[in-house]
Amino acid sequence: MTTMPMDLFSKQFHQSPYTYYKEIRDHHPFAKVKIHNGIAHSWMAFSYEAAEAVLRDERFIKDMRTVFPDDVTAENLTPIAHSMLFVDPPDHRRLRSLVQRGFTPKKIGRLRGRIEEIAQEQAALMHGKEQIEFIEAYAFPIPIIVICELLGIPSEDRLDFQRWSNVMVEVSDEPSFNEEFETAMHEFHHYLEQLLEAKRLQPKEDLLSELIQVEEGGDRLTVRELYGVIMLLIVAGHETTVNLIANGVLALLTHPDQFEQLKKDPSLTSQAIEELLRYNGPVEFSTDRWARESFEFMGQQVKKGDHVLVSLASADNDPNVFKEPEKLDITREKSPHLAFGKGIHFCLGAPLARLEGEIAIRVLLEAFPNLALDADLPELEWRQSLIIRGLKKLPIKLR
Ligand code: HEM
């Protein structure tokens, strides 16, 4: 077994991961990678086949307490680790079922009018301007306002949420980073304590009030899990759709033929969203998984306790599944992309993200048909994250 070098902490990697994936995927569909100066080793699935197999295999589990019972306890885990994304059945089923009802395509479909209104308002704020920083002006506010309204939290506090959730998905080798992480978690927790207290006294018709009632009502949700699910929804709502919209606009602006086709036929928008999710989706890596036991997997010997990640971005560019994957084709038929994951942890927010993406892109193109990139491609900087693929800034000319 060879160990492949892959410095997830490096700027070079985040600037062009697809080049790396193309070189590695054929020869090492499932390989042990040395992440960052050899400090950590992980298995990583690069091919579509390996990615799908990891996500579906129940021997790759999420709860660290099962594999490291002596080191990891409920007390020393971060609150988000008590959410559905970091536990296994039967707890996973119980936690997911508590919020699933609120995220069905039918329920989310009812938000269409309100999302449209928010997108129109954000577009109106950009009118009259020549240039903007697109993430701050448009891609960020839309999903944040929506998730805050759904949960019932003040969207005025969104800059704090942004700071806390950025720290939770970013990586850094700066010595001060651990301290920054601890401070952010502490502030986030303190904020939630106050918010929950206010909601307990005055419940409203929102998801947070509903969850509090479930927690108060008995044995279906513990206080730790309540914090976990709220943090997960806030982070998921802040870090993902923003980058679907921004990465998507970047892909369209750098493929003028596709951009023109979409403007001519806006009915292609929801199909285009699927291709934008595949082509340069916002979630580059799955979250952590651990081998529950030792076993052979795709010709490799995996040991109990090994750490496993899936490169969703590499899988979605696998030529064995997607014809000419490096080509952006907004008319691509039925794409089985893995941008929302697969298996029991398949993204709960997928119907919401799809709807927000579709509305945000359509409203933008209607309002600013002549928008263009206001930077050279190599100038754009990608964030250093172990999960998210997103730009730090996206300068756009509106006219
Ligand atoms: C384009 C936007 C989005 C993408 C690409 C995305 C992607 C993903 C992926 C890949 C996973 C599975 C991770 C894994 O298995 O390790 C996931 C899980 C999840 N996502 Fe999303 N997500 C998006 C938006 C959202 C939104 C808006 C919400 C809700 C507010 C959300 C809530 C969740 C939740 C709760 C889970 C955990 C599900 C479980 O463990 O059963 N996501 N998402």
Coordinates of C-alpha atoms and ligand atoms in Angstrom, one line a residue:
M1 CA 0.0 0.0 0.0
T2 CA 1.4 3.4 -1.0
T3 CA 0.5 6.5 1.0
M4 CA -0.3 9.5 -1.2
P5 CA 0.7 12.9 -0.2
M6 CA -2.1 15.4 0.0
D7 CA -1.8 18.6 1.9
L8 CA -5.3 19.7 2.6
F9 CA -3.8 22.6 4.5
S10 CA -2.0 24.0 1.5
K11 CA -3.2 26.8 -0.7
Q12 CA -2.0 25.0 -3.9
F13 CA -4.3 22.1 -3.3
H14 CA -7.4 24.2 -2.8
Q15 CA -6.5 26.3 -5.9
S16 CA -6.7 23.3 -8.2
P17 CA -7.9 20.1 -6.5
Y18 CA -9.3 18.7 -9.8
T19 CA -5.8 18.3 -11.3
Y20 CA -4.8 16.3 -8.3
Y21 CA -7.9 14.1 -8.5
K22 CA -7.5 13.4 -12.2
E23 CA -4.0 12.1 -11.6
I24 CA -4.8 10.0 -8.6
R25 CA -8.3 8.6 -9.2
D26 CA -7.6 5.9 -11.8
H27 CA -4.6 4.4 -10.0
H28 CA -5.8 4.9 -6.5
P29 CA -9.6 4.8 -6.3
F30 CA -9.4 4.2 -2.5
A31 CA -6.1 5.2 -1.0
K32 CA -4.4 6.1 2.2
V33 CA -3.4 9.7 2.1
K34 CA -1.0 11.6 4.2
I35 CA -2.8 14.8 5.2
H36 CA -0.6 17.7 6.0
N37 CA 3.1 17.0 6.6
G38 CA 2.4 13.4 7.6
I39 CA 0.7 14.4 10.8
A40 CA -2.4 12.5 10.0
H41 CA -3.2 9.5 7.8
S42 CA -6.6 8.9 6.4
W43 CA -8.3 6.7 3.8
M44 CA -9.8 8.6 1.0
A45 CA -12.3 7.5 -1.6
F46 CA -11.6 9.1 -5.0
S47 CA -13.5 7.1 -7.6
Y48 CA -17.3 7.2 -7.8
E49 CA -17.5 3.5 -7.1
A50 CA -15.4 3.8 -3.9
A51 CA -17.2 6.9 -2.8
E52 CA -20.6 5.4 -3.1
A53 CA -19.5 2.2 -1.5
V54 CA -18.0 4.0 1.6
L55 CA -21.2 6.1 2.0
R56 CA -23.4 3.1 1.9
D57 CA -21.3 0.7 4.0
E58 CA -22.5 0.5 7.6
R59 CA -19.0 -0.7 8.8
F60 CA -17.9 2.9 8.3
I61 CA -19.5 4.6 11.2
K62 CA -19.8 8.2 12.5
D63 CA -19.8 8.0 16.3
M64 CA -16.2 8.2 17.5
R65 CA -17.3 6.9 20.9
T66 CA -17.8 3.4 19.4
V67 CA -14.2 3.1 18.2
F68 CA -12.4 5.2 20.9
P69 CA -14.4 4.5 24.0
D70 CA -11.5 5.2 26.3
D71 CA -10.6 8.6 24.8
V72 CA -13.9 10.1 23.6
T73 CA -16.9 10.6 25.9
A74 CA -20.1 12.5 25.7
E75 CA -18.5 15.2 27.9
N76 CA -15.5 15.9 25.8
L77 CA -17.3 16.0 22.4
T78 CA -18.3 19.3 20.8
P79 CA -22.1 19.9 20.8
I80 CA -22.4 19.4 17.1
A81 CA -21.0 15.9 17.5
H82 CA -24.3 15.0 19.3
S83 CA -26.2 15.8 16.1
M84 CA -27.6 13.3 13.6
L85 CA -24.6 13.8 11.3
F86 CA -22.1 12.3 13.8
V87 CA -24.1 9.4 15.3
D88 CA -25.2 6.0 14.0
P89 CA -28.5 4.1 14.1
P90 CA -30.7 3.8 16.1
D91 CA -29.8 7.3 17.5
H92 CA -29.4 8.6 13.9
R93 CA -32.9 7.6 12.9
R94 CA -34.5 9.1 16.1
L95 CA -32.7 12.5 15.7
R96 CA -33.3 12.7 11.9
S97 CA -37.0 11.9 12.3
L98 CA -37.4 14.8 14.6
V99 CA -36.6 17.4 11.9
Q100 CA -37.3 15.5 8.7
R101 CA -40.9 16.5 8.6
G102 CA -39.9 20.1 8.2
F103 CA -37.7 19.5 5.2
T104 CA -39.8 17.4 2.8
P105 CA -40.0 18.7 -0.8
K106 CA -43.7 19.5 -0.2
K107 CA -43.1 21.6 2.9
I108 CA -40.1 23.3 1.4
G109 CA -42.0 24.0 -1.8
R110 CA -44.3 26.3 0.3
L111 CA -41.3 28.6 0.9
R112 CA -40.9 29.3 -2.8
G113 CA -42.7 32.7 -2.6
R114 CA -40.8 33.9 0.4
I115 CA -37.4 32.8 -1.1
E116 CA -38.3 34.6 -4.4
E117 CA -39.1 37.7 -2.3
I118 CA -35.7 37.6 -0.5
A119 CA -33.8 37.1 -3.7
Q120 CA -35.6 40.0 -5.4
E121 CA -34.8 42.2 -2.4
Q122 CA -31.1 41.3 -2.5
A123 CA -31.1 42.0 -6.2
A124 CA -32.8 45.3 -5.7
L125 CA -30.0 46.3 -3.3
M126 CA -27.4 45.8 -6.0
H127 CA -29.2 47.9 -8.6
G128 CA -27.3 51.0 -9.6
K129 CA -24.0 49.5 -8.6
E130 CA -21.2 48.8 -11.1
Q131 CA -19.3 46.2 -9.1
I132 CA -20.0 44.1 -6.1
E133 CA -18.4 41.4 -4.0
F134 CA -20.9 38.8 -5.0
I135 CA -20.7 36.5 -1.9
E136 CA -21.4 39.3 0.6
A137 CA -24.0 41.1 -1.6
Y138 CA -26.0 38.1 -2.8
A139 CA -24.9 34.5 -2.3
F140 CA -24.6 34.8 1.5
P141 CA -27.7 36.7 2.5
I142 CA -30.3 34.6 0.7
P143 CA -29.7 31.2 2.3
I144 CA -28.9 32.8 5.7
I145 CA -32.2 34.8 5.8
V146 CA -34.1 31.7 4.8
I147 CA -32.5 29.4 7.5
C148 CA -32.8 32.0 10.2
E149 CA -36.5 32.4 9.4
L150 CA -37.1 28.7 9.3
L151 CA -35.4 28.2 12.7
G152 CA -36.8 31.3 14.2
I153 CA -33.5 33.1 14.9
P154 CA -32.7 36.8 14.3
S155 CA -31.0 37.2 10.9
E156 CA -29.4 40.4 12.2
D157 CA -27.0 38.2 14.1
R158 CA -25.8 36.6 10.8
L159 CA -22.3 38.0 11.0
D160 CA -21.7 36.2 14.3
F161 CA -23.1 32.9 12.8
Q162 CA -20.9 33.3 9.8
R163 CA -17.8 33.7 12.0
W164 CA -18.7 30.7 14.2
S165 CA -19.6 28.4 11.4
N166 CA -16.6 29.4 9.3
V167 CA -14.3 28.4 12.1
M168 CA -16.0 25.1 12.4
V169 CA -15.4 24.0 8.8
E170 CA -12.0 25.8 8.2
V171 CA -8.6 24.3 8.7
S172 CA -5.4 26.2 9.6
D173 CA -2.0 25.4 10.8
E174 CA -1.7 28.8 12.6
P175 CA -0.9 28.2 16.2
S176 CA -3.6 30.6 17.3
F177 CA -6.3 28.6 15.4
N178 CA -7.1 26.2 18.3
E179 CA -7.7 29.1 20.6
E180 CA -9.9 30.8 18.0
F181 CA -11.9 27.6 17.6
E182 CA -12.4 27.2 21.4
T183 CA -13.5 30.9 21.7
A184 CA -15.9 30.6 18.7
M185 CA -17.5 27.4 20.2
H186 CA -17.8 29.0 23.6
E187 CA -19.5 32.1 22.1
F188 CA -21.8 30.1 19.9
H189 CA -22.8 27.9 22.9
H190 CA -23.4 31.0 25.1
Y191 CA -25.5 32.6 22.3
L192 CA -27.7 29.5 22.0
E193 CA -28.2 29.3 25.8
Q194 CA -29.7 32.8 25.8
L195 CA -31.7 32.1 22.6
L196 CA -33.2 28.9 24.0
E197 CA -34.1 30.5 27.2
A198 CA -36.0 33.3 25.4
K199 CA -37.8 30.7 23.2
R200 CA -38.7 28.6 26.2
L201 CA -40.4 31.6 27.8
Q202 CA -42.0 32.7 24.6
P203 CA -42.4 29.8 22.0
K204 CA -43.3 30.8 18.5
E205 CA -44.2 28.9 15.3
D206 CA -40.7 28.0 14.3
L207 CA -38.5 24.9 14.2
L208 CA -36.5 25.9 17.3
S209 CA -39.6 26.2 19.5
E210 CA -40.8 22.8 18.1
L211 CA -37.5 21.2 19.1
I212 CA -37.5 22.7 22.5
Q213 CA -41.0 21.3 23.1
V214 CA -39.7 17.9 22.0
E215 CA -36.8 18.2 24.5
E216 CA -39.1 19.3 27.3
G217 CA -41.6 16.6 26.4
G218 CA -39.6 13.6 27.5
D219 CA -37.1 11.1 26.2
R220 CA -36.9 11.8 22.5
L221 CA -34.2 14.5 22.6
T222 CA -31.6 15.4 25.3
V223 CA -30.4 18.9 25.9
R224 CA -27.0 18.0 24.4
E225 CA -28.7 16.7 21.3
L226 CA -30.9 19.9 21.1
Y227 CA -27.8 22.0 21.0
G228 CA -26.2 19.6 18.5
V229 CA -29.1 19.7 16.0
I230 CA -29.5 23.5 16.2
M231 CA -25.7 24.0 15.6
L232 CA -25.8 21.5 12.7
L233 CA -28.7 23.3 11.0
I234 CA -27.1 26.7 11.4
V235 CA -23.7 25.5 10.1
A236 CA -25.2 23.5 7.3
G237 CA -27.5 26.5 6.4
H238 CA -24.5 28.9 6.4
E239 CA -21.7 27.1 4.6
T240 CA -23.3 25.2 1.8
T241 CA -25.9 26.9 -0.4
V242 CA -23.9 30.2 -0.3
N243 CA -21.2 28.3 -2.2
L244 CA -23.6 26.5 -4.5
I245 CA -24.7 30.0 -5.7
A246 CA -21.2 31.5 -5.8
N247 CA -19.4 28.5 -7.4
G248 CA -22.3 28.1 -9.7
V249 CA -22.2 31.7 -10.9
L250 CA -18.4 31.4 -11.4
A251 CA -18.8 28.3 -13.5
L252 CA -21.4 30.0 -15.7
L253 CA -19.3 33.2 -16.1
T254 CA -16.3 31.1 -17.2
H255 CA -18.5 29.1 -19.7
P256 CA -20.1 31.8 -21.8
D257 CA -21.9 29.4 -24.1
Q258 CA -23.7 27.7 -21.1
F259 CA -24.4 31.2 -19.6
E260 CA -26.0 32.3 -22.8
Q261 CA -28.1 29.1 -23.2
L262 CA -29.4 29.5 -19.6
K263 CA -30.4 33.1 -20.2
K264 CA -32.2 32.2 -23.4
D265 CA -34.0 29.3 -21.7
P266 CA -34.5 29.9 -17.9
S267 CA -36.6 26.7 -17.8
L268 CA -33.3 24.9 -17.7
T269 CA -32.4 26.4 -14.3
S270 CA -33.3 23.4 -12.1
Q271 CA -31.4 21.0 -14.4
A272 CA -28.5 23.5 -14.5
I273 CA -28.4 23.4 -10.7
E274 CA -27.8 19.7 -10.7
E275 CA -24.9 20.2 -13.1
L276 CA -23.4 23.0 -11.0
L277 CA -23.6 20.8 -8.0
R278 CA -21.7 18.1 -9.8
Y279 CA -19.2 20.4 -11.6
N280 CA -17.9 22.3 -8.7
G281 CA -20.2 21.6 -5.7
P282 CA -19.9 23.3 -2.4
V283 CA -19.2 20.2 -0.3
E284 CA -15.8 18.9 -1.4
F285 CA -15.4 16.2 1.3
S286 CA -17.7 14.1 3.3
T287 CA -17.5 14.4 7.1
D288 CA -15.5 12.0 9.1
R289 CA -16.1 8.3 9.2
W290 CA -14.4 5.5 11.2
A291 CA -13.9 1.8 10.5
R292 CA -15.9 0.0 13.1
E293 CA -13.8 -3.2 12.6
S294 CA -10.9 -4.4 10.5
F295 CA -11.8 -5.7 7.0
E296 CA -10.8 -5.7 3.4
F297 CA -12.3 -2.9 1.3
M298 CA -11.7 -2.4 -2.4
G299 CA -8.5 -4.5 -2.2
Q300 CA -7.1 -2.6 0.8
Q301 CA -6.8 -3.7 4.4
V302 CA -8.7 -1.2 6.6
K303 CA -8.1 -1.4 10.3
K304 CA -10.5 -0.8 13.2
G305 CA -10.5 2.9 14.1
D306 CA -9.0 4.1 10.7
H307 CA -10.3 7.5 9.6
V308 CA -12.1 7.6 6.3
L309 CA -13.1 10.5 4.1
V310 CA -14.8 10.7 0.7
S311 CA -13.9 13.2 -1.9
L312 CA -17.3 14.0 -3.3
A313 CA -15.7 16.4 -5.8
S314 CA -13.4 13.7 -7.2
A315 CA -16.3 11.2 -7.4
D316 CA -18.4 13.7 -9.3
N317 CA -15.7 14.1 -11.9
D318 CA -15.1 10.4 -12.5
P319 CA -15.2 9.7 -16.3
N320 CA -16.4 6.2 -15.6
V321 CA -19.8 7.7 -14.6
F322 CA -19.9 11.2 -16.2
K323 CA -19.1 11.6 -19.9
E324 CA -16.5 14.3 -20.4
P325 CA -16.7 15.3 -16.7
E326 CA -14.5 18.4 -17.1
K327 CA -17.1 19.9 -19.4
L328 CA -19.9 22.0 -17.9
D329 CA -23.1 20.9 -19.6
I330 CA -26.3 22.4 -18.1
T331 CA -28.4 20.0 -20.2
R332 CA -26.7 16.9 -18.8
E333 CA -29.4 14.3 -18.3
K334 CA -30.2 12.6 -15.0
S335 CA -26.9 13.1 -13.1
P336 CA -26.3 10.6 -10.3
H337 CA -23.9 13.1 -8.6
L338 CA -23.0 12.7 -4.9
A339 CA -23.0 16.4 -4.0
F340 CA -25.6 15.7 -1.3
G341 CA -23.9 12.5 -0.2
K342 CA -25.6 9.0 -0.3
G343 CA -27.0 6.5 2.2
I344 CA -28.5 7.3 5.6
H345 CA -26.8 10.6 6.0
F346 CA -28.0 12.0 2.6
C347 CA -28.4 15.7 3.0
L348 CA -31.6 16.6 4.8
G349 CA -31.5 20.1 3.4
A350 CA -31.3 19.0 -0.3
P351 CA -34.8 20.1 -1.3
L352 CA -34.2 23.5 0.3
A353 CA -30.8 24.0 -1.2
R354 CA -32.0 23.0 -4.7
L355 CA -34.9 25.5 -4.4
E356 CA -32.8 28.3 -3.1
G357 CA -30.1 27.7 -5.8
E358 CA -32.7 27.7 -8.6
I359 CA -34.4 30.9 -7.5
A360 CA -31.2 32.7 -6.7
I361 CA -29.7 32.0 -10.1
R362 CA -32.8 32.7 -12.0
V363 CA -33.5 36.0 -10.3
L364 CA -29.9 37.1 -10.7
L365 CA -29.8 36.4 -14.4
E366 CA -33.1 38.2 -15.0
A367 CA -32.0 41.3 -13.1
F368 CA -28.4 41.4 -14.4
P369 CA -28.1 39.6 -17.7
N370 CA -24.8 41.3 -18.5
L371 CA -22.9 40.4 -15.3
A372 CA -19.3 39.4 -15.7
L373 CA -16.3 38.3 -13.7
D374 CA -14.3 41.3 -12.3
A375 CA -11.0 39.4 -11.7
D376 CA -8.7 37.0 -13.5
L377 CA -9.3 33.4 -12.6
P378 CA -5.9 32.8 -10.9
E379 CA -6.6 35.8 -8.6
L380 CA -9.6 34.1 -7.0
E381 CA -8.7 32.5 -3.7
W382 CA -10.4 29.4 -2.4
R383 CA -11.0 28.8 1.3
Q384 CA -9.0 26.3 3.2
S385 CA -11.5 23.9 4.5
L386 CA -11.7 20.2 5.2
I387 CA -15.3 20.1 4.0
I388 CA -16.3 23.1 2.0
R389 CA -15.3 24.2 -1.5
G390 CA -15.9 27.9 -1.6
L391 CA -14.3 31.2 -2.7
K392 CA -13.1 33.8 -0.2
K393 CA -14.4 36.6 -2.5
L394 CA -16.0 36.7 -5.9
P395 CA -15.8 40.2 -7.5
I396 CA -18.5 40.8 -10.2
K397 CA -19.2 43.6 -12.6
L398 CA -22.9 44.1 -13.0
R399 CA -22.9 46.1 -16.2
Ligands
HEM1 C1 -26.0 23.0 -1.8 C2 -26.2 22.9 -0.5 C3 -25.8 21.7 0.3 C4 -25.0 20.6 0.0 C5 -24.1 20.4 -1.2 C6 -25.1 19.7 1.1 C7 -24.4 18.5 1.2 C8 -24.5 17.6 2.3 C9 -23.8 16.4 2.3 C10 -22.7 15.9 1.3 C11 -24.2 15.7 3.5 C12 -23.7 14.3 3.9 C13 -22.3 14.4 4.6 C14 -21.8 13.1 4.9 O1 -22.4 12.0 4.7 O2 -20.6 13.0 5.5 C15 -25.1 16.6 4.1 C16 -25.8 16.2 5.3 C17 -26.7 17.1 5.9 N1 -27.1 18.3 5.4 FE1 -26.6 19.2 3.7 N2 -25.9 20.2 2.1 C18 -26.5 21.4 1.6 C19 -27.4 22.2 2.2 C20 -28.0 21.9 3.4 C21 -29.0 22.8 4.0 C22 -29.5 24.1 3.5 C23 -29.3 22.2 5.2 C24 -30.3 22.5 6.2 C25 -30.5 23.6 6.7 C26 -28.6 20.9 5.3 C27 -28.7 20.0 6.3 C28 -28.0 18.8 6.3 C29 -28.1 17.9 7.5 C30 -29.0 18.1 8.7 C31 -27.3 16.8 7.2 C32 -27.1 15.5 8.0 C33 -28.0 14.5 7.6 C34 -27.9 13.2 8.4 O3 -26.8 13.0 9.0 O4 -28.8 12.3 8.3 N3 -27.8 20.8 4.2 N4 -25.3 17.7 3.4

